[in-house]
Amino acid sequence: MGDGLALSYVVPAHNSTSTIERTLDELDSQLADMGDGAAEILVVENGSSDGTLELARRLESEWAGKTPLRVLTCEKGLGNALREGILASKGNRVFLGADDLPFGFGDLDAALELDGDTVPVVVGSKAHRDSVVDRSMLRDVMTFGFRVLRWLILGMRTKDPQGTFILAGDWARSTAPDLLESGFLFTTELAYVAERAGIKPVEVPVSLRTNHSEHGSRIRVSDVWRMGAGLFVLRKRHRRARRSV
């Protein structure tokens, strides 16, 4: 079980000097409402080249917020950062977010309304019918194509495994060592492993912030091609793992 903490909020940070300080201030204000000692913030810097680690360390040393802040570092890669954050977490539930809070806190609020014991995996899903997401046509096409590939190659039912996640803490910490993806496919692997374990991720609606475009998308067309090829690697890896059990 977690050390009395209700929530660990993991923030992966890569070249995040323009957003991280504002994000931490918002997080502290929001999580403080949960009560003293109820939550923690974990910033996981990964391979930045713009001084993100130095800024995060300074913010940590000067931190006066009500929510405890820890700064970790790992090799470059979203997956590496999320895995590191999960393994270092102490909360009964673990939130996997982003450095610019693209959905605000609607996803967190919706997830916390659900029982973490009976719903161990919740996804803030852009594919939910009630989500409000203003994206380019190219991004919509890329997203739909990748969804079809996931269904064809992996048989996945989760519509948007590229969203935010809130996980049962013990399950997340026991599962994280089996998740080997270092980049954007990490959350797809996470949802895939959950489905194969008989867990049905529950997707909740999100609303994309109007200022989200300030930070821009980190995913490019070339990333989608690599992620598509990576689905075959995922399938092979976890089918082989099941046979070896």
PDB file of C-alpha atoms in Angstrom:
ATOM      1  CA  MET A   1       0.000   0.000   0.000  1.00  0.00           C
ATOM      2  CA  GLY A   2       1.041   3.637  -0.338  1.00  0.00           C
ATOM      3  CA  ASP A   3       2.585   5.445   2.661  1.00  0.00           C
ATOM      4  CA  GLY A   4      -0.692   7.116   3.648  1.00  0.00           C
ATOM      5  CA  LEU A   5      -0.663   9.204   0.477  1.00  0.00           C
ATOM      6  CA  ALA A   6      -3.831   9.274  -1.567  1.00  0.00           C
ATOM      7  CA  LEU A   7      -2.138  10.384  -4.786  1.00  0.00           C
ATOM      8  CA  SER A   8       1.225  10.620  -6.517  1.00  0.00           C
ATOM      9  CA  TYR A   9       1.123  13.002  -9.485  1.00  0.00           C
ATOM     10  CA  VAL A  10       3.895  12.240 -12.015  1.00  0.00           C
ATOM     11  CA  VAL A  11       5.024  15.030 -14.351  1.00  0.00           C
ATOM     12  CA  PRO A  12       7.479  13.988 -17.106  1.00  0.00           C
ATOM     13  CA  ALA A  13       9.631  16.974 -18.044  1.00  0.00           C
ATOM     14  CA  HIS A  14      11.662  17.263 -21.251  1.00  0.00           C
ATOM     15  CA  ASN A  15      12.758  20.720 -22.423  1.00  0.00           C
ATOM     16  CA  SER A  16      10.066  22.159 -20.183  1.00  0.00           C
ATOM     17  CA  THR A  17      11.531  25.468 -19.018  1.00  0.00           C
ATOM     18  CA  SER A  18       8.620  27.404 -20.538  1.00  0.00           C
ATOM     19  CA  THR A  19       5.938  25.472 -18.664  1.00  0.00           C
ATOM     20  CA  ILE A  20       7.202  23.642 -15.603  1.00  0.00           C
ATOM     21  CA  GLU A  21       7.080  26.454 -13.037  1.00  0.00           C
ATOM     22  CA  ARG A  22       3.509  27.445 -13.944  1.00  0.00           C
ATOM     23  CA  THR A  23       2.472  23.794 -13.971  1.00  0.00           C
ATOM     24  CA  LEU A  24       3.864  23.159 -10.492  1.00  0.00           C
ATOM     25  CA  ASP A  25       2.111  26.226  -9.102  1.00  0.00           C
ATOM     26  CA  GLU A  26      -1.207  25.050 -10.569  1.00  0.00           C
ATOM     27  CA  LEU A  27      -0.693  21.523  -9.307  1.00  0.00           C
ATOM     28  CA  ASP A  28       0.102  22.659  -5.794  1.00  0.00           C
ATOM     29  CA  SER A  29      -2.996  24.840  -5.690  1.00  0.00           C
ATOM     30  CA  GLN A  30      -5.195  21.984  -6.917  1.00  0.00           C
ATOM     31  CA  LEU A  31      -3.714  19.141  -4.869  1.00  0.00           C
ATOM     32  CA  ALA A  32      -3.590  21.163  -1.654  1.00  0.00           C
ATOM     33  CA  ASP A  33      -7.386  20.912  -1.595  1.00  0.00           C
ATOM     34  CA  MET A  34      -6.991  17.173  -0.968  1.00  0.00           C
ATOM     35  CA  GLY A  35      -5.609  17.948   2.497  1.00  0.00           C
ATOM     36  CA  ASP A  36      -2.217  18.013   4.181  1.00  0.00           C
ATOM     37  CA  GLY A  37      -0.044  15.050   3.272  1.00  0.00           C
ATOM     38  CA  ALA A  38      -2.622  13.601   0.883  1.00  0.00           C
ATOM     39  CA  ALA A  39      -0.631  14.012  -2.324  1.00  0.00           C
ATOM     40  CA  GLU A  40       2.863  14.407  -3.746  1.00  0.00           C
ATOM     41  CA  ILE A  41       4.262  15.779  -7.003  1.00  0.00           C
ATOM     42  CA  LEU A  42       7.028  13.906  -8.817  1.00  0.00           C
ATOM     43  CA  VAL A  43       8.811  15.747 -11.625  1.00  0.00           C
ATOM     44  CA  VAL A  44      10.875  13.384 -13.769  1.00  0.00           C
ATOM     45  CA  GLU A  45      13.319  15.241 -16.002  1.00  0.00           C
ATOM     46  CA  ASN A  46      14.506  13.176 -18.949  1.00  0.00           C
ATOM     47  CA  GLY A  47      17.327  14.217 -21.241  1.00  0.00           C
ATOM     48  CA  SER A  48      16.556  17.932 -21.519  1.00  0.00           C
ATOM     49  CA  SER A  49      18.939  20.309 -23.271  1.00  0.00           C
ATOM     50  CA  ASP A  50      17.398  23.624 -22.187  1.00  0.00           C
ATOM     51  CA  GLY A  51      18.129  23.756 -18.470  1.00  0.00           C
ATOM     52  CA  THR A  52      14.970  21.993 -17.317  1.00  0.00           C
ATOM     53  CA  LEU A  53      16.820  19.911 -14.724  1.00  0.00           C
ATOM     54  CA  GLU A  54      18.568  22.931 -13.244  1.00  0.00           C
ATOM     55  CA  LEU A  55      15.291  24.857 -13.085  1.00  0.00           C
ATOM     56  CA  ALA A  56      13.457  21.918 -11.518  1.00  0.00           C
ATOM     57  CA  ARG A  57      16.193  21.479  -8.905  1.00  0.00           C
ATOM     58  CA  ARG A  58      16.016  25.161  -8.040  1.00  0.00           C
ATOM     59  CA  LEU A  59      12.238  25.023  -7.724  1.00  0.00           C
ATOM     60  CA  GLU A  60      12.573  21.961  -5.500  1.00  0.00           C
ATOM     61  CA  SER A  61      15.127  23.652  -3.221  1.00  0.00           C
ATOM     62  CA  GLU A  62      12.984  26.795  -2.921  1.00  0.00           C
ATOM     63  CA  TRP A  63       9.654  24.975  -2.744  1.00  0.00           C
ATOM     64  CA  ALA A  64       7.157  26.523  -0.354  1.00  0.00           C
ATOM     65  CA  GLY A  65       4.067  24.737  -1.645  1.00  0.00           C
ATOM     66  CA  LYS A  66       1.738  22.670   0.516  1.00  0.00           C
ATOM     67  CA  THR A  67       2.161  19.576  -1.668  1.00  0.00           C
ATOM     68  CA  PRO A  68       5.531  17.797  -1.298  1.00  0.00           C
ATOM     69  CA  LEU A  69       7.678  18.035  -4.438  1.00  0.00           C
ATOM     70  CA  ARG A  70      10.370  15.597  -5.544  1.00  0.00           C
ATOM     71  CA  VAL A  71      12.544  15.972  -8.634  1.00  0.00           C
ATOM     72  CA  LEU A  72      13.963  12.860 -10.293  1.00  0.00           C
ATOM     73  CA  THR A  73      15.978  12.387 -13.462  1.00  0.00           C
ATOM     74  CA  CYS A  74      16.368   9.574 -15.978  1.00  0.00           C
ATOM     75  CA  GLU A  75      17.429   8.885 -19.547  1.00  0.00           C
ATOM     76  CA  LYS A  76      15.584  10.673 -22.335  1.00  0.00           C
ATOM     77  CA  GLY A  77      12.164   9.293 -23.207  1.00  0.00           C
ATOM     78  CA  LEU A  78       8.572   9.740 -22.074  1.00  0.00           C
ATOM     79  CA  GLY A  79       8.329   6.068 -21.173  1.00  0.00           C
ATOM     80  CA  ASN A  80      11.508   6.204 -19.128  1.00  0.00           C
ATOM     81  CA  ALA A  81      10.159   9.189 -17.208  1.00  0.00           C
ATOM     82  CA  LEU A  82       6.750   7.670 -16.508  1.00  0.00           C
ATOM     83  CA  ARG A  83       8.277   4.352 -15.417  1.00  0.00           C
ATOM     84  CA  GLU A  84      10.705   6.141 -13.097  1.00  0.00           C
ATOM     85  CA  GLY A  85       7.860   8.151 -11.621  1.00  0.00           C
ATOM     86  CA  ILE A  86       5.680   5.102 -11.021  1.00  0.00           C
ATOM     87  CA  LEU A  87       8.480   3.197  -9.309  1.00  0.00           C
ATOM     88  CA  ALA A  88       9.309   6.179  -7.075  1.00  0.00           C
ATOM     89  CA  SER A  89       5.676   6.887  -6.215  1.00  0.00           C
ATOM     90  CA  LYS A  90       4.163   6.319  -2.787  1.00  0.00           C
ATOM     91  CA  GLY A  91       0.509   7.071  -3.426  1.00  0.00           C
ATOM     92  CA  ASN A  92      -2.446   4.720  -3.299  1.00  0.00           C
ATOM     93  CA  ARG A  93      -3.154   6.055  -6.785  1.00  0.00           C
ATOM     94  CA  VAL A  94      -0.699   7.329  -9.378  1.00  0.00           C
ATOM     95  CA  PHE A  95      -1.518   9.980 -11.968  1.00  0.00           C
ATOM     96  CA  LEU A  96       0.547  10.074 -15.166  1.00  0.00           C
ATOM     97  CA  GLY A  97       0.268  13.567 -16.579  1.00  0.00           C
ATOM     98  CA  ALA A  98       2.094  16.036 -18.799  1.00  0.00           C
ATOM     99  CA  ASP A  99       4.255  19.073 -18.166  1.00  0.00           C
ATOM    100  CA  ASP A 100       1.691  21.551 -19.535  1.00  0.00           C
ATOM    101  CA  LEU A 101      -1.534  20.163 -18.013  1.00  0.00           C
ATOM    102  CA  PRO A 102      -3.264  19.848 -21.407  1.00  0.00           C
ATOM    103  CA  PHE A 103      -6.629  18.894 -19.882  1.00  0.00           C
ATOM    104  CA  GLY A 104      -6.487  20.989 -16.737  1.00  0.00           C
ATOM    105  CA  PHE A 105      -7.876  18.885 -13.892  1.00  0.00           C
ATOM    106  CA  GLY A 106     -11.107  17.516 -15.328  1.00  0.00           C
ATOM    107  CA  ASP A 107      -9.485  14.138 -15.964  1.00  0.00           C
ATOM    108  CA  LEU A 108      -8.167  13.933 -12.403  1.00  0.00           C
ATOM    109  CA  ASP A 109     -11.510  14.926 -10.898  1.00  0.00           C
ATOM    110  CA  ALA A 110     -13.367  12.334 -12.984  1.00  0.00           C
ATOM    111  CA  ALA A 111     -10.905   9.594 -12.076  1.00  0.00           C
ATOM    112  CA  LEU A 112     -11.027  10.346  -8.353  1.00  0.00           C
ATOM    113  CA  GLU A 113     -14.785   9.835  -8.409  1.00  0.00           C
ATOM    114  CA  LEU A 114     -14.148   6.186  -9.300  1.00  0.00           C
ATOM    115  CA  ASP A 115     -13.066   3.516  -6.815  1.00  0.00           C
ATOM    116  CA  GLY A 116      -9.404   2.735  -7.461  1.00  0.00           C
ATOM    117  CA  ASP A 117      -9.803  -0.795  -6.083  1.00  0.00           C
ATOM    118  CA  THR A 118     -12.484  -1.746  -8.598  1.00  0.00           C
ATOM    119  CA  VAL A 119     -11.246   0.506 -11.421  1.00  0.00           C
ATOM    120  CA  PRO A 120      -7.441   0.226 -11.331  1.00  0.00           C
ATOM    121  CA  VAL A 121      -6.863   1.903 -14.703  1.00  0.00           C
ATOM    122  CA  VAL A 122      -8.555   5.149 -15.744  1.00  0.00           C
ATOM    123  CA  VAL A 123      -7.651   7.018 -18.933  1.00  0.00           C
ATOM    124  CA  GLY A 124      -8.250  10.671 -19.713  1.00  0.00           C
ATOM    125  CA  SER A 125      -9.385   9.958 -23.245  1.00  0.00           C
ATOM    126  CA  LYS A 126      -9.572  12.316 -26.202  1.00  0.00           C
ATOM    127  CA  ALA A 127     -11.625   9.620 -27.931  1.00  0.00           C
ATOM    128  CA  HIS A 128     -14.455   9.759 -25.391  1.00  0.00           C
ATOM    129  CA  ARG A 129     -17.659  10.998 -27.001  1.00  0.00           C
ATOM    130  CA  ASP A 130     -17.983  13.793 -24.427  1.00  0.00           C
ATOM    131  CA  SER A 131     -14.427  15.056 -24.841  1.00  0.00           C
ATOM    132  CA  VAL A 132     -13.825  18.546 -26.204  1.00  0.00           C
ATOM    133  CA  VAL A 133     -10.683  18.483 -28.327  1.00  0.00           C
ATOM    134  CA  ASP A 134      -9.892  20.998 -31.060  1.00  0.00           C
ATOM    135  CA  ARG A 135      -7.180  19.471 -33.252  1.00  0.00           C
ATOM    136  CA  SER A 136      -5.974  19.728 -36.813  1.00  0.00           C
ATOM    137  CA  MET A 137      -7.311  17.401 -39.483  1.00  0.00           C
ATOM    138  CA  LEU A 138      -3.830  15.882 -39.849  1.00  0.00           C
ATOM    139  CA  ARG A 139      -3.726  15.056 -36.149  1.00  0.00           C
ATOM    140  CA  ASP A 140      -7.209  13.522 -36.325  1.00  0.00           C
ATOM    141  CA  VAL A 141      -6.185  11.341 -39.276  1.00  0.00           C
ATOM    142  CA  MET A 142      -3.005  10.236 -37.512  1.00  0.00           C
ATOM    143  CA  THR A 143      -4.940   9.429 -34.344  1.00  0.00           C
ATOM    144  CA  PHE A 144      -7.603   7.412 -36.162  1.00  0.00           C
ATOM    145  CA  GLY A 145      -5.011   5.508 -38.183  1.00  0.00           C
ATOM    146  CA  PHE A 146      -3.061   4.570 -35.083  1.00  0.00           C
ATOM    147  CA  ARG A 147      -6.262   3.460 -33.357  1.00  0.00           C
ATOM    148  CA  VAL A 148      -7.053   1.118 -36.258  1.00  0.00           C
ATOM    149  CA  LEU A 149      -3.510  -0.279 -36.142  1.00  0.00           C
ATOM    150  CA  ARG A 150      -3.786  -0.966 -32.411  1.00  0.00           C
ATOM    151  CA  TRP A 151      -7.012  -2.875 -32.972  1.00  0.00           C
ATOM    152  CA  LEU A 152      -5.658  -4.867 -35.915  1.00  0.00           C
ATOM    153  CA  ILE A 153      -2.269  -5.703 -34.409  1.00  0.00           C
ATOM    154  CA  LEU A 154      -2.972  -5.894 -30.681  1.00  0.00           C
ATOM    155  CA  GLY A 155      -6.730  -6.324 -30.516  1.00  0.00           C
ATOM    156  CA  MET A 156      -6.859  -3.367 -28.134  1.00  0.00           C
ATOM    157  CA  ARG A 157     -10.217  -1.978 -27.056  1.00  0.00           C
ATOM    158  CA  THR A 158      -8.939   1.141 -25.308  1.00  0.00           C
ATOM    159  CA  LYS A 159      -9.719   3.955 -27.712  1.00  0.00           C
ATOM    160  CA  ASP A 160      -7.063   6.434 -26.599  1.00  0.00           C
ATOM    161  CA  PRO A 161      -4.106   4.975 -24.689  1.00  0.00           C
ATOM    162  CA  GLN A 162      -2.132   8.166 -25.421  1.00  0.00           C
ATOM    163  CA  GLY A 163      -4.014  10.168 -22.806  1.00  0.00           C
ATOM    164  CA  THR A 164      -3.446  10.770 -19.117  1.00  0.00           C
ATOM    165  CA  PHE A 165      -3.680   7.810 -16.735  1.00  0.00           C
ATOM    166  CA  ILE A 166      -4.633   7.326 -13.113  1.00  0.00           C
ATOM    167  CA  LEU A 167      -3.656   3.941 -11.757  1.00  0.00           C
ATOM    168  CA  ALA A 168      -4.058   1.880  -8.617  1.00  0.00           C
ATOM    169  CA  GLY A 169      -0.683   2.463  -6.977  1.00  0.00           C
ATOM    170  CA  ASP A 170       0.200  -1.090  -5.963  1.00  0.00           C
ATOM    171  CA  TRP A 171      -0.798  -2.461  -9.363  1.00  0.00           C
ATOM    172  CA  ALA A 172       1.183   0.238 -11.160  1.00  0.00           C
ATOM    173  CA  ARG A 173       4.344  -0.320  -9.130  1.00  0.00           C
ATOM    174  CA  SER A 174       4.185  -4.094  -9.601  1.00  0.00           C
ATOM    175  CA  THR A 175       3.536  -3.752 -13.342  1.00  0.00           C
ATOM    176  CA  ALA A 176       6.038  -1.004 -14.212  1.00  0.00           C
ATOM    177  CA  PRO A 177       9.124  -3.285 -14.343  1.00  0.00           C
ATOM    178  CA  ASP A 178       7.437  -5.265 -17.140  1.00  0.00           C
ATOM    179  CA  LEU A 179       6.903  -2.149 -19.269  1.00  0.00           C
ATOM    180  CA  LEU A 180       9.940  -1.730 -21.495  1.00  0.00           C
ATOM    181  CA  GLU A 181       8.939   1.026 -23.909  1.00  0.00           C
ATOM    182  CA  SER A 182      11.125   4.105 -23.468  1.00  0.00           C
ATOM    183  CA  GLY A 183       9.137   6.576 -25.573  1.00  0.00           C
ATOM    184  CA  PHE A 184       5.607   7.525 -26.605  1.00  0.00           C
ATOM    185  CA  LEU A 185       4.445   3.892 -26.782  1.00  0.00           C
ATOM    186  CA  PHE A 186       4.782   3.443 -23.027  1.00  0.00           C
ATOM    187  CA  THR A 187       1.151   4.235 -22.246  1.00  0.00           C
ATOM    188  CA  THR A 188      -0.014   2.013 -25.105  1.00  0.00           C
ATOM    189  CA  GLU A 189       2.025  -0.808 -23.598  1.00  0.00           C
ATOM    190  CA  LEU A 190       0.528  -0.002 -20.200  1.00  0.00           C
ATOM    191  CA  ALA A 191      -3.047  -0.229 -21.488  1.00  0.00           C
ATOM    192  CA  TYR A 192      -2.220  -3.371 -23.491  1.00  0.00           C
ATOM    193  CA  VAL A 193      -0.752  -5.127 -20.455  1.00  0.00           C
ATOM    194  CA  ALA A 194      -3.790  -4.134 -18.409  1.00  0.00           C
ATOM    195  CA  GLU A 195      -6.177  -5.532 -21.012  1.00  0.00           C
ATOM    196  CA  ARG A 196      -4.214  -8.782 -21.227  1.00  0.00           C
ATOM    197  CA  ALA A 197      -4.465  -9.071 -17.440  1.00  0.00           C
ATOM    198  CA  GLY A 198      -8.252  -8.850 -17.670  1.00  0.00           C
ATOM    199  CA  ILE A 199      -8.449  -5.206 -16.600  1.00  0.00           C
ATOM    200  CA  LYS A 200     -10.737  -2.987 -18.644  1.00  0.00           C
ATOM    201  CA  PRO A 201      -9.420   0.595 -18.635  1.00  0.00           C
ATOM    202  CA  VAL A 202     -12.217   3.092 -18.042  1.00  0.00           C
ATOM    203  CA  GLU A 203     -11.990   6.132 -20.309  1.00  0.00           C
ATOM    204  CA  VAL A 204     -13.229   9.482 -19.007  1.00  0.00           C
ATOM    205  CA  PRO A 205     -13.807  12.638 -21.070  1.00  0.00           C
ATOM    206  CA  VAL A 206     -11.313  15.484 -21.266  1.00  0.00           C
ATOM    207  CA  SER A 207     -11.357  19.070 -22.469  1.00  0.00           C
ATOM    208  CA  LEU A 208      -8.222  20.286 -24.201  1.00  0.00           C
ATOM    209  CA  ARG A 209      -7.150  23.678 -22.926  1.00  0.00           C
ATOM    210  CA  THR A 210      -7.263  26.489 -25.452  1.00  0.00           C
ATOM    211  CA  ASN A 211      -3.680  27.477 -24.639  1.00  0.00           C
ATOM    212  CA  HIS A 212      -2.345  23.959 -25.121  1.00  0.00           C
ATOM    213  CA  SER A 213      -0.982  24.893 -28.554  1.00  0.00           C
ATOM    214  CA  GLU A 214       1.572  27.173 -26.894  1.00  0.00           C
ATOM    215  CA  HIS A 215       3.760  24.203 -26.114  1.00  0.00           C
ATOM    216  CA  GLY A 216       3.016  22.373 -29.351  1.00  0.00           C
ATOM    217  CA  SER A 217       2.748  18.656 -30.034  1.00  0.00           C
ATOM    218  CA  ARG A 218       5.802  16.524 -29.377  1.00  0.00           C
ATOM    219  CA  ILE A 219       4.556  13.790 -31.727  1.00  0.00           C
ATOM    220  CA  ARG A 220       5.525  13.971 -35.403  1.00  0.00           C
ATOM    221  CA  VAL A 221       4.436  11.904 -38.406  1.00  0.00           C
ATOM    222  CA  SER A 222       7.726   9.994 -38.206  1.00  0.00           C
ATOM    223  CA  ASP A 223       6.913   9.106 -34.589  1.00  0.00           C
ATOM    224  CA  VAL A 224       3.591   7.614 -35.681  1.00  0.00           C
ATOM    225  CA  TRP A 225       5.316   5.369 -38.213  1.00  0.00           C
ATOM    226  CA  ARG A 226       7.771   4.201 -35.548  1.00  0.00           C
ATOM    227  CA  MET A 227       4.963   3.661 -33.085  1.00  0.00           C
ATOM    228  CA  GLY A 228       3.041   1.628 -35.655  1.00  0.00           C
ATOM    229  CA  ALA A 229       6.044  -0.631 -36.192  1.00  0.00           C
ATOM    230  CA  GLY A 230       6.484  -0.793 -32.430  1.00  0.00           C
ATOM    231  CA  LEU A 231       3.057  -2.392 -32.033  1.00  0.00           C
ATOM    232  CA  PHE A 232       4.430  -5.584 -33.562  1.00  0.00           C
ATOM    233  CA  VAL A 233       7.281  -5.509 -31.055  1.00  0.00           C
ATOM    234  CA  LEU A 234       4.792  -5.086 -28.217  1.00  0.00           C
ATOM    235  CA  ARG A 235       2.713  -8.018 -29.398  1.00  0.00           C
ATOM    236  CA  LYS A 236       5.725 -10.290 -29.706  1.00  0.00           C
ATOM    237  CA  ARG A 237       7.193  -9.233 -26.358  1.00  0.00           C
ATOM    238  CA  HIS A 238       4.108  -9.826 -24.269  1.00  0.00           C
ATOM    239  CA  ARG A 239       2.936 -12.972 -26.016  1.00  0.00           C
ATOM    240  CA  ARG A 240       6.394 -14.425 -25.462  1.00  0.00           C
ATOM    241  CA  ALA A 241       6.285 -13.308 -21.825  1.00  0.00           C
ATOM    242  CA  ARG A 242       2.941 -15.060 -21.306  1.00  0.00           C
ATOM    243  CA  ARG A 243       4.268 -18.292 -22.832  1.00  0.00           C
ATOM    244  CA  SER A 244       7.268 -18.216 -20.488  1.00  0.00           C
ATOM    245  CA  VAL A 245       5.091 -17.957 -17.371  1.00  0.00           C
TER     246      VAL A 245
END
